Amino acid sequence: MMDERRQSARRRTYLGGRASYEKPVSSDECLVRDRSPGGARIEFSGSTPIPNAFDLTIRDSGETRSVRVVWRDGLQVGVAYESAAVPFAPEAARRIRNLEADRNALARRLAQSGQPMR
């Protein structure tokens, strides 16, 4: 029997979803089989290789989250949420993450130069 490592219990679901990948730009349909505040179990129907990180959109709620794969078992993957739910398109969520990453990189460069960020 597998040890339970989740921080919170998952609820069984049967929700349609879409996994969107950046490189190359593509996406796959999926089913969200169960979910918790910290992650979800997702089932894919095809044999497309699933990357270690992607954006997951849940159709019923319209929410999009960045997720990270924590386990794999055949066509199922367990993911941990890497971001809060974003109630708009995956492209907008991806742009926001990229802008935040750029800001953080600039802040690090300023810190190395000794100048404060305003």
Coordinates of C-alpha atoms in Angstrom, one line a residue:
M1 CA 0.0 0.0 0.0
M2 CA 1.2 3.5 -0.9
D3 CA 2.0 6.0 1.9
E4 CA -0.3 9.0 1.9
R5 CA 1.8 12.1 1.4
R6 CA -0.8 14.7 0.6
Q7 CA -1.3 17.6 2.9
S8 CA -5.1 17.6 2.3
A9 CA -7.7 15.1 1.2
R10 CA -8.7 14.9 -2.4
R11 CA -12.4 15.0 -3.6
R12 CA -13.4 12.7 -6.5
T13 CA -14.4 14.6 -9.6
Y14 CA -15.1 14.0 -13.3
L15 CA -14.2 17.4 -14.8
G16 CA -13.1 18.1 -18.4
G17 CA -9.8 19.8 -18.6
R18 CA -7.1 20.9 -21.0
A19 CA -3.3 20.7 -20.5
S20 CA -1.4 23.4 -22.3
Y21 CA 2.3 23.2 -23.0
E22 CA 4.6 26.0 -24.1
K23 CA 7.2 24.2 -26.2
P24 CA 6.0 23.3 -28.7
V25 CA 2.7 25.2 -28.3
S26 CA 0.2 22.4 -28.0
S27 CA -2.5 21.1 -25.7
D28 CA -4.3 17.8 -24.8
E29 CA -7.7 17.1 -23.5
C30 CA -7.8 15.4 -20.0
L31 CA -10.1 14.4 -17.2
V32 CA -9.6 15.7 -13.7
R33 CA -10.4 12.6 -11.7
D34 CA -9.9 14.1 -8.2
R35 CA -8.6 17.2 -6.7
S36 CA -7.6 18.9 -3.4
P37 CA -6.5 22.4 -2.5
G38 CA -2.9 21.5 -3.4
G39 CA -3.2 19.4 -6.5
A40 CA -5.1 16.9 -8.7
R41 CA -5.0 13.5 -10.3
I42 CA -5.4 13.9 -14.1
E43 CA -6.1 11.2 -16.7
F44 CA -5.1 11.5 -20.4
S45 CA -6.5 9.5 -23.2
G46 CA -3.5 9.4 -25.6
S47 CA 0.1 8.6 -25.5
T48 CA 1.5 12.1 -26.0
P49 CA 4.4 12.7 -23.7
I50 CA 3.3 14.9 -20.8
P51 CA 6.0 17.5 -19.7
N52 CA 6.9 18.0 -16.1
A53 CA 5.1 21.3 -15.9
F54 CA 2.1 22.7 -17.8
D55 CA -1.0 24.9 -17.5
L56 CA -4.2 23.1 -16.5
T57 CA -7.5 24.6 -17.4
I58 CA -10.7 23.2 -15.8
R59 CA -13.6 23.8 -18.1
D60 CA -16.5 24.0 -15.7
S61 CA -14.9 26.7 -13.6
G62 CA -12.7 28.3 -16.3
E63 CA -9.8 28.4 -13.9
T64 CA -6.3 27.9 -15.1
R65 CA -3.3 26.9 -12.9
S66 CA 0.3 26.2 -13.4
V67 CA 1.0 22.6 -12.3
R68 CA 4.0 20.4 -11.7
V69 CA 3.9 16.6 -12.2
V70 CA 4.8 14.8 -8.9
W71 CA 4.0 11.2 -10.0
R72 CA 3.1 9.3 -13.2
D73 CA 1.3 6.0 -13.7
G74 CA 0.5 5.1 -17.3
L75 CA -2.0 7.6 -18.6
Q76 CA -2.5 9.2 -15.1
V77 CA -0.4 11.9 -13.5
G78 CA -0.6 13.5 -10.1
V79 CA 0.1 17.3 -10.1
A80 CA 0.8 19.9 -7.5
Y81 CA -0.5 23.4 -8.1
E82 CA 2.3 25.9 -8.6
S83 CA 0.0 29.0 -8.8
A84 CA -3.3 30.3 -7.6
A85 CA -6.3 29.8 -9.8
V86 CA -6.4 32.3 -12.6
P87 CA -9.9 32.8 -14.1
F88 CA -8.9 33.6 -17.6
A89 CA -7.1 32.1 -20.7
P90 CA -3.9 30.1 -20.3
E91 CA -2.1 32.5 -22.7
A92 CA -2.8 35.4 -20.3
A93 CA -1.7 33.3 -17.3
R94 CA 1.5 32.4 -19.1
R95 CA 2.2 36.1 -20.0
I96 CA 1.7 37.1 -16.4
R97 CA 4.1 34.4 -15.2
N98 CA 6.7 35.5 -17.8
L99 CA 6.4 39.1 -16.7
E100 CA 6.8 38.1 -13.0
A101 CA 9.9 36.1 -13.9
D102 CA 11.3 39.1 -15.7
R103 CA 10.6 41.3 -12.8
N104 CA 12.3 38.9 -10.4
A105 CA 15.3 38.6 -12.6
L106 CA 15.6 42.4 -12.7
A107 CA 15.3 42.6 -9.0
R108 CA 18.1 40.1 -8.6
R109 CA 20.3 42.0 -10.9
L110 CA 19.6 45.3 -9.1
A111 CA 20.4 43.6 -5.7
Q112 CA 23.7 42.4 -7.1
S113 CA 24.6 45.9 -8.3
G114 CA 23.7 47.3 -4.8
Q115 CA 20.9 49.5 -6.0
P116 CA 17.4 49.3 -4.4
M117 CA 14.4 48.4 -6.4
R118 CA 11.6 51.0 -6.4

